[in-house]
Amino acid sequence: MKICVIGGGGAIGGYLAVMLARAGNDVTVVARGATLAAIKERGLALIMNDQPEPLVAQVKAVEKIADAGISDVVILAVKAHQVDPIIHDLAAIIGPETILIPMQNGIPWWYFQKLGGDYQDHSVETVDPGGVAKLAINPNNIIGCVVYPATFTQAPGVIRHVEGNRFPLGELDGKPTDRIQKISEMMTAAGFKSPILEDIRSEIWLKLWGNMTFNPISSLTHGTLEGICQHPLTKELARNMMAEAQTIAEKLGVTFRVDIERRIAGAEKVGKHKTSMLQDLEAGRSLEVDALLGSVIELGKITDTPTPCLNTVFALTKYLDENVQASKGSLALPSVSGY
C-alpha cells in the first residue's frame, strides 16, 4: 500500500514507518528539521532490544504534508495538540477512498461521530475547539486505533523500541468491513498485533485509564511507571483518578474488560520507563495535558460526574506546562529571594 506517516520521525510514527516499509509498503514520512535531514541522509533507523543491529528503512521523506500526495492510508502520528495547526493540510491529501488512522492519545476529536445515542456528533471542545477537525475530516475516512507500544526517539531519525507491538483497530460504527480487514492484514504483515474490535471506544478508555494518570503524575514527580505503581501514595492517587474516569466512561456506555488493579499492575510491568509526557517535559516540548486530562474532565461535566482528583492533577500539570513553555523549555526557575 501507499502509506503516508505524518510525524514519521517521531517515536511511534518512526516505529510504524520502519516496520511498514520493511514489509514492502511504499512509505512516505512527513518530518522536519534535523530529523528530516537525517532520514534523507541515512534512512530511518529502529533499534529493537532483541536485534543485534538497527533495522533501517529507506523511506521517502518530505517536510510539507501536501508533498506526500494522496495515499491509500494516512497515519496521523502526532500529539493531540499538534493536530489543529495541520488539519486543513491533512484534509487536502485525503481522497474519497483514503483511510485515515489517527493515533493520538486521549479522547479523539471523532469520539462522538458515528456513535449514535444522546451525544451523537457532540464536539470534544478540549481537543477540537469549535469542531474544526470534526468539520474538516469526513468520519467515513477514519479507522480508530489504540497505540500500546512504548518507544522513544534516541536521536534524529533513530527510534528505540522499548516494548509492545499492539495497535488494535476499529471502525467508528463497529462494523466488520473489508477495508478494516485489509488494514489489519497490512499491520500484521509488518509485525504488529492489530485485532479488529467491535467497540474501539472501550479500548480507548482502557489505554486512557493509564495515560491520564501515569503521564501527568510522572511529569509532576519525574517518576517511572514502575516507581509510581510501587509508591503507595502515587498508586492510590492513580487508583482514585481511574475510578473517576470509570464512572464517566460507564455513563457513556463503555465497558472495561479489566479492573483498576489489573490495569495498574500492567503499567508496573513496563518497568522503569519514562512516560511520553515526562519525555516531552524533559525535552521542553508542550504536554498532552488537554487531551489526556482536560478531555476527560469535559466529559465529566457533560455526564454530571464529579472529578476532584482529575481536576487537581490537571491544574498542577497545566501550570507546570505553562511554566516550562514560558521559560523556553527550562526546568529550572530563575533565582529569587527567599519567601
Tab-separated table of C-alpha atoms in Angstrom:
chain	number	residue	atom	x	y	z
A	1	MET	CA	0.000	0.000	0.000
A	2	LYS	CA	0.960	3.638	-0.415
A	3	ILE	CA	1.226	4.940	3.134
A	4	CYS	CA	1.905	8.425	4.485
A	5	VAL	CA	3.048	8.703	8.097
A	6	ILE	CA	2.614	12.226	9.425
A	7	GLY	CA	5.007	12.526	12.336
A	8	GLY	CA	7.089	9.735	10.845
A	9	GLY	CA	10.228	10.950	12.566
A	10	GLY	CA	8.641	10.675	16.000
A	11	ALA	CA	8.726	7.712	18.343
A	12	ILE	CA	5.528	5.905	17.308
A	13	GLY	CA	5.437	7.227	13.752
A	14	GLY	CA	9.031	6.183	13.153
A	15	TYR	CA	8.415	2.715	14.559
A	16	LEU	CA	5.436	2.246	12.260
A	17	ALA	CA	7.201	3.684	9.221
A	18	VAL	CA	10.220	1.389	9.522
A	19	MET	CA	8.208	-1.779	10.042
A	20	LEU	CA	5.648	-0.982	7.325
A	21	ALA	CA	8.362	-0.065	4.811
A	22	ARG	CA	10.345	-3.226	5.531
A	23	ALA	CA	7.164	-5.208	4.909
A	24	GLY	CA	7.119	-3.920	1.338
A	25	ASN	CA	4.815	-0.915	1.514
A	26	ASP	CA	5.510	2.399	-0.228
A	27	VAL	CA	6.043	4.675	2.770
A	28	THR	CA	6.402	8.453	2.860
A	29	VAL	CA	7.120	10.200	6.159
A	30	VAL	CA	6.467	13.835	6.992
A	31	ALA	CA	9.186	15.212	9.265
A	32	ARG	CA	11.048	18.450	9.969
A	33	GLY	CA	14.451	19.898	10.780
A	34	ALA	CA	17.282	17.631	11.863
A	35	THR	CA	15.016	14.585	11.739
A	36	LEU	CA	14.104	15.232	8.111
A	37	ALA	CA	17.761	15.720	7.195
A	38	ALA	CA	18.821	12.539	8.994
A	39	ILE	CA	16.155	10.422	7.286
A	40	LYS	CA	17.092	11.745	3.868
A	41	GLU	CA	20.778	11.074	4.505
A	42	ARG	CA	20.746	7.737	6.339
A	43	GLY	CA	17.201	6.417	6.253
A	44	LEU	CA	15.000	5.792	9.267
A	45	ALA	CA	16.514	3.506	11.908
A	46	LEU	CA	14.748	1.407	14.528
A	47	ILE	CA	16.587	-0.197	17.452
A	48	MET	CA	14.847	-3.298	18.790
A	49	ASN	CA	16.037	-4.820	22.056
A	50	ASP	CA	16.119	-8.307	20.530
A	51	GLN	CA	18.030	-7.294	17.395
A	52	PRO	CA	21.851	-7.009	17.263
A	53	GLU	CA	21.729	-4.306	14.584
A	54	PRO	CA	19.267	-1.443	13.948
A	55	LEU	CA	16.553	-2.033	11.383
A	56	VAL	CA	16.907	0.619	8.679
A	57	ALA	CA	14.288	1.604	6.128
A	58	GLN	CA	14.836	3.866	3.154
A	59	VAL	CA	11.644	5.885	3.024
A	60	LYS	CA	10.630	8.984	1.144
A	61	ALA	CA	10.815	11.994	3.487
A	62	VAL	CA	9.065	15.330	2.932
A	63	GLU	CA	8.623	18.441	5.040
A	64	LYS	CA	5.218	19.555	3.788
A	65	ILE	CA	2.153	17.357	4.078
A	66	ALA	CA	0.964	18.432	0.633
A	67	ASP	CA	4.127	16.955	-0.910
A	68	ALA	CA	3.075	13.485	0.223
A	69	GLY	CA	0.120	13.459	-2.164
A	70	ILE	CA	-2.945	11.246	-1.964
A	71	SER	CA	-2.224	7.923	-0.254
A	72	ASP	CA	-4.102	4.706	0.368
A	73	VAL	CA	-3.504	5.096	4.091
A	74	VAL	CA	-2.576	8.164	6.142
A	75	ILE	CA	-1.300	7.515	9.655
A	76	LEU	CA	-1.581	10.603	11.833
A	77	ALA	CA	1.132	10.024	14.439
A	78	VAL	CA	1.410	13.442	16.079
A	79	LYS	CA	0.389	14.652	19.538
A	80	ALA	CA	-3.234	15.681	20.009
A	81	HIS	CA	-2.364	19.369	20.395
A	82	GLN	CA	-0.432	19.233	17.101
A	83	VAL	CA	-3.459	18.220	15.040
A	84	ASP	CA	-5.285	21.554	14.833
A	85	PRO	CA	-2.463	23.512	13.086
A	86	ILE	CA	-2.232	20.915	10.288
A	87	ILE	CA	-5.846	19.800	9.955
A	88	HIS	CA	-6.564	21.570	6.676
A	89	ASP	CA	-3.270	20.372	5.132
A	90	LEU	CA	-4.219	16.881	6.260
A	91	ALA	CA	-7.677	17.131	4.704
A	92	ALA	CA	-6.077	18.094	1.375
A	93	ILE	CA	-4.283	14.725	0.994
A	94	ILE	CA	-7.275	12.567	1.902
A	95	GLY	CA	-9.057	11.258	-1.155
A	96	PRO	CA	-12.527	9.656	-1.179
A	97	GLU	CA	-11.057	6.195	-0.541
A	98	THR	CA	-8.144	7.195	1.677
A	99	ILE	CA	-8.111	5.581	5.107
A	100	LEU	CA	-7.054	7.927	7.905
A	101	ILE	CA	-5.779	6.323	11.111
A	102	PRO	CA	-5.432	8.930	13.889
A	103	MET	CA	-3.078	7.743	16.637
A	104	GLN	CA	-3.476	10.391	19.316
A	105	ASN	CA	-3.628	9.568	22.992
A	106	GLY	CA	-6.683	10.671	24.930
A	107	ILE	CA	-10.249	11.263	23.783
A	108	PRO	CA	-10.100	11.809	19.989
A	109	TRP	CA	-11.944	14.569	18.127
A	110	TRP	CA	-14.076	11.935	16.367
A	111	TYR	CA	-15.225	10.216	19.579
A	112	PHE	CA	-18.939	11.048	19.205
A	113	GLN	CA	-19.084	10.651	15.420
A	114	LYS	CA	-20.981	7.593	14.141
A	115	LEU	CA	-21.705	6.689	17.770
A	116	GLY	CA	-25.440	7.215	17.981
A	117	GLY	CA	-27.310	7.939	21.179
A	118	ASP	CA	-27.707	11.159	23.125
A	119	TYR	CA	-24.267	12.533	22.284
A	120	GLN	CA	-24.174	11.822	18.540
A	121	ASP	CA	-21.810	14.312	16.796
A	122	HIS	CA	-21.060	16.153	20.050
A	123	SER	CA	-17.785	18.098	19.777
A	124	VAL	CA	-14.969	17.461	22.228
A	125	GLU	CA	-14.012	21.107	22.625
A	126	THR	CA	-10.890	20.445	24.704
A	127	VAL	CA	-9.153	18.670	21.830
A	128	ASP	CA	-11.085	20.193	18.923
A	129	PRO	CA	-12.128	23.792	19.709
A	130	GLY	CA	-15.012	24.838	17.501
A	131	GLY	CA	-15.211	21.369	15.968
A	132	VAL	CA	-12.635	22.281	13.301
A	133	ALA	CA	-11.285	18.749	12.839
A	134	LYS	CA	-14.760	17.256	13.015
A	135	LEU	CA	-15.859	19.511	10.148
A	136	ALA	CA	-12.684	19.185	8.075
A	137	ILE	CA	-12.371	15.383	8.104
A	138	ASN	CA	-15.110	13.061	6.857
A	139	PRO	CA	-15.623	10.414	9.560
A	140	ASN	CA	-16.156	7.844	6.804
A	141	ASN	CA	-12.407	8.054	6.105
A	142	ILE	CA	-11.435	7.277	9.701
A	143	ILE	CA	-10.493	3.969	11.295
A	144	GLY	CA	-9.913	4.132	15.036
A	145	CYS	CA	-6.705	2.815	16.560
A	146	VAL	CA	-5.231	2.469	20.043
A	147	VAL	CA	-1.448	2.685	20.435
A	148	TYR	CA	0.148	0.448	23.062
A	149	PRO	CA	3.893	0.180	22.245
A	150	ALA	CA	6.445	2.092	24.305
A	151	THR	CA	9.083	3.789	22.142
A	152	PHE	CA	11.246	6.886	22.259
A	153	THR	CA	13.361	8.977	19.910
A	154	GLN	CA	17.035	8.273	20.661
A	155	ALA	CA	18.419	10.681	18.047
A	156	PRO	CA	17.137	12.382	14.887
A	157	GLY	CA	15.976	9.593	12.615
A	158	VAL	CA	16.689	6.908	15.240
A	159	ILE	CA	13.845	5.280	17.197
A	160	ARG	CA	14.258	2.862	20.091
A	161	HIS	CA	11.546	0.316	20.791
A	162	VAL	CA	11.034	-0.498	24.484
A	163	GLU	CA	8.150	-2.960	24.479
A	164	GLY	CA	4.811	-3.826	22.915
A	165	ASN	CA	3.504	-4.151	19.366
A	166	ARG	CA	-0.296	-3.877	19.758
A	167	PHE	CA	-2.332	-1.492	17.588
A	168	PRO	CA	-5.997	-2.604	17.931
A	169	LEU	CA	-8.282	-1.260	15.193
A	170	GLY	CA	-11.972	-0.497	14.930
A	171	GLU	CA	-14.471	1.155	12.596
A	172	LEU	CA	-16.214	4.086	14.279
A	173	ASP	CA	-19.548	2.280	13.983
A	174	GLY	CA	-18.063	-1.104	14.911
A	175	LYS	CA	-18.826	-2.804	11.597
A	176	PRO	CA	-16.507	-5.584	10.293
A	177	THR	CA	-15.733	-4.023	6.910
A	178	ASP	CA	-13.492	-5.317	4.129
A	179	ARG	CA	-11.250	-2.281	4.418
A	180	ILE	CA	-10.500	-2.754	8.102
A	181	GLN	CA	-9.682	-6.382	7.416
A	182	LYS	CA	-7.133	-5.229	4.825
A	183	ILE	CA	-5.595	-2.737	7.273
A	184	SER	CA	-5.373	-5.401	9.965
A	185	GLU	CA	-3.636	-7.717	7.497
A	186	MET	CA	-1.244	-4.926	6.473
A	187	MET	CA	-0.314	-4.271	10.104
A	188	THR	CA	0.035	-7.984	10.887
A	189	ALA	CA	2.329	-8.492	7.903
A	190	ALA	CA	4.548	-5.720	9.278
A	191	GLY	CA	4.905	-7.490	12.624
A	192	PHE	CA	2.196	-5.766	14.658
A	193	LYS	CA	-0.768	-7.204	16.544
A	194	SER	CA	-3.840	-5.411	15.193
A	195	PRO	CA	-7.028	-7.209	16.160
A	196	ILE	CA	-10.303	-5.780	14.885
A	197	LEU	CA	-12.560	-4.632	17.722
A	198	GLU	CA	-16.304	-4.087	17.656
A	199	ASP	CA	-16.015	-1.351	20.291
A	200	ILE	CA	-12.869	0.717	19.749
A	201	ARG	CA	-14.029	3.333	22.271
A	202	SER	CA	-13.843	0.896	25.183
A	203	GLU	CA	-10.252	0.153	24.159
A	204	ILE	CA	-9.532	3.896	24.003
A	205	TRP	CA	-10.687	4.224	27.598
A	206	LEU	CA	-8.598	1.236	28.694
A	207	LYS	CA	-5.455	2.869	27.299
A	208	LEU	CA	-6.517	6.308	28.516
A	209	TRP	CA	-7.017	4.930	32.016
A	210	GLY	CA	-3.237	4.688	32.244
A	211	ASN	CA	-2.276	7.722	30.154
A	212	MET	CA	-4.424	10.191	32.066
A	213	THR	CA	-2.962	9.050	35.395
A	214	PHE	CA	0.623	7.884	34.953
A	215	ASN	CA	1.612	10.535	32.399
A	216	PRO	CA	0.787	13.623	34.480
A	217	ILE	CA	1.914	12.006	37.744
A	218	SER	CA	5.251	11.134	36.124
A	219	SER	CA	5.691	14.665	34.807
A	220	LEU	CA	4.985	16.121	38.250
A	221	THR	CA	7.232	13.663	40.115
A	222	HIS	CA	9.757	12.604	37.420
A	223	GLY	CA	8.865	9.031	38.359
A	224	THR	CA	8.834	5.995	36.083
A	225	LEU	CA	5.834	3.709	35.614
A	226	GLU	CA	7.281	1.155	37.981
A	227	GLY	CA	8.052	3.758	40.625
A	228	ILE	CA	4.606	5.357	40.509
A	229	CYS	CA	2.900	1.974	40.834
A	230	GLN	CA	5.098	0.906	43.739
A	231	HIS	CA	4.897	4.114	45.773
A	232	PRO	CA	1.792	3.836	47.995
A	233	LEU	CA	0.682	7.474	47.699
A	234	THR	CA	1.058	7.851	43.935
A	235	LYS	CA	-0.513	4.424	43.412
A	236	GLU	CA	-3.518	5.500	45.484
A	237	LEU	CA	-3.801	8.753	43.548
A	238	ALA	CA	-3.747	6.839	40.256
A	239	ARG	CA	-6.422	4.485	41.589
A	240	ASN	CA	-8.700	7.387	42.574
A	241	MET	CA	-8.254	9.112	39.207
A	242	MET	CA	-9.100	5.890	37.411
A	243	ALA	CA	-12.247	5.441	39.488
A	244	GLU	CA	-13.494	8.905	38.496
A	245	ALA	CA	-12.812	8.191	34.831
A	246	GLN	CA	-14.504	4.806	35.003
A	247	THR	CA	-17.700	6.419	36.267
A	248	ILE	CA	-17.677	8.842	33.318
A	249	ALA	CA	-16.969	6.153	30.744
A	250	GLU	CA	-19.655	3.816	32.027
A	251	LYS	CA	-22.216	6.617	31.757
A	252	LEU	CA	-21.217	6.808	28.086
A	253	GLY	CA	-21.809	3.088	27.602
A	254	VAL	CA	-18.193	1.921	27.892
A	255	THR	CA	-17.347	-1.493	29.316
A	256	PHE	CA	-13.945	-2.118	30.924
A	257	ARG	CA	-12.606	-5.637	30.343
A	258	VAL	CA	-10.102	-5.382	33.219
A	259	ASP	CA	-10.375	-3.813	36.656
A	260	ILE	CA	-8.314	-0.952	38.093
A	261	GLU	CA	-5.868	-3.157	39.985
A	262	ARG	CA	-5.060	-5.181	36.889
A	263	ARG	CA	-4.570	-2.008	34.837
A	264	ILE	CA	-2.119	-0.650	37.415
A	265	ALA	CA	-0.288	-3.975	37.527
A	266	GLY	CA	0.068	-3.893	33.765
A	267	ALA	CA	1.679	-0.453	33.910
A	268	GLU	CA	4.066	-1.599	36.631
A	269	LYS	CA	5.259	-4.479	34.443
A	270	VAL	CA	6.530	-1.992	31.845
A	271	GLY	CA	9.276	-1.207	34.363
A	272	LYS	CA	11.477	1.856	34.735
A	273	HIS	CA	10.040	3.521	31.635
A	274	LYS	CA	9.561	7.266	31.347
A	275	THR	CA	6.112	8.148	30.087
A	276	SER	CA	5.786	10.120	26.861
A	277	MET	CA	4.705	13.172	28.862
A	278	LEU	CA	7.814	13.043	31.026
A	279	GLN	CA	9.947	12.679	27.906
A	280	ASP	CA	8.225	15.739	26.445
A	281	LEU	CA	8.742	17.678	29.679
A	282	GLU	CA	12.457	16.923	29.797
A	283	ALA	CA	12.785	17.951	26.140
A	284	GLY	CA	10.904	21.220	26.728
A	285	ARG	CA	8.003	20.216	24.483
A	286	SER	CA	4.335	21.018	25.096
A	287	LEU	CA	2.481	18.422	27.138
A	288	GLU	CA	-0.639	16.487	26.114
A	289	VAL	CA	-2.431	17.569	29.258
A	290	ASP	CA	-5.603	18.748	27.495
A	291	ALA	CA	-6.077	15.538	25.515
A	292	LEU	CA	-5.291	13.218	28.395
A	293	LEU	CA	-6.938	15.036	31.289
A	294	GLY	CA	-8.863	18.050	30.057
A	295	SER	CA	-10.969	15.974	27.683
A	296	VAL	CA	-11.941	13.527	30.430
A	297	ILE	CA	-12.893	16.383	32.737
A	298	GLU	CA	-15.011	17.832	29.908
A	299	LEU	CA	-16.845	14.522	29.531
A	300	GLY	CA	-17.274	14.511	33.303
A	301	LYS	CA	-19.116	17.809	33.055
A	302	ILE	CA	-21.467	16.686	30.299
A	303	THR	CA	-22.266	13.486	32.257
A	304	ASP	CA	-22.599	15.321	35.595
A	305	THR	CA	-19.734	13.367	37.156
A	306	PRO	CA	-17.551	14.927	39.900
A	307	THR	CA	-13.816	14.749	39.139
A	308	PRO	CA	-11.945	16.205	42.146
A	309	CYS	CA	-8.735	14.176	41.730
A	310	LEU	CA	-8.630	14.687	37.972
A	311	ASN	CA	-9.216	18.429	38.420
A	312	THR	CA	-6.350	18.756	40.905
A	313	VAL	CA	-3.799	16.865	38.840
A	314	PHE	CA	-4.933	18.718	35.711
A	315	ALA	CA	-4.423	22.113	37.391
A	316	LEU	CA	-0.907	21.194	38.558
A	317	THR	CA	0.170	19.706	35.246
A	318	LYS	CA	-1.320	22.539	33.220
A	319	TYR	CA	0.564	25.096	35.301
A	320	LEU	CA	3.762	23.066	35.017
A	321	ASP	CA	3.402	23.004	31.237
A	322	GLU	CA	2.803	26.753	31.045
A	323	ASN	CA	5.813	27.465	33.273
A	324	VAL	CA	8.118	25.288	31.188
A	325	GLN	CA	6.916	26.818	27.933
A	326	ALA	CA	7.298	30.352	29.351
A	327	SER	CA	10.876	29.542	30.326
A	328	LYS	CA	11.511	28.149	26.835
A	329	GLY	CA	11.863	24.558	27.896
A	330	SER	CA	13.918	25.052	31.032
A	331	LEU	CA	13.022	23.043	34.117
A	332	ALA	CA	14.946	25.460	36.354
A	333	LEU	CA	13.178	28.608	37.526
A	334	PRO	CA	15.084	31.906	37.782
A	335	SER	CA	16.646	32.588	41.182
A	336	VAL	CA	14.526	34.701	43.512
A	337	SER	CA	14.861	35.864	47.097
A	338	GLY	CA	13.598	33.586	49.859
A	339	TYR	CA	9.996	33.724	50.974
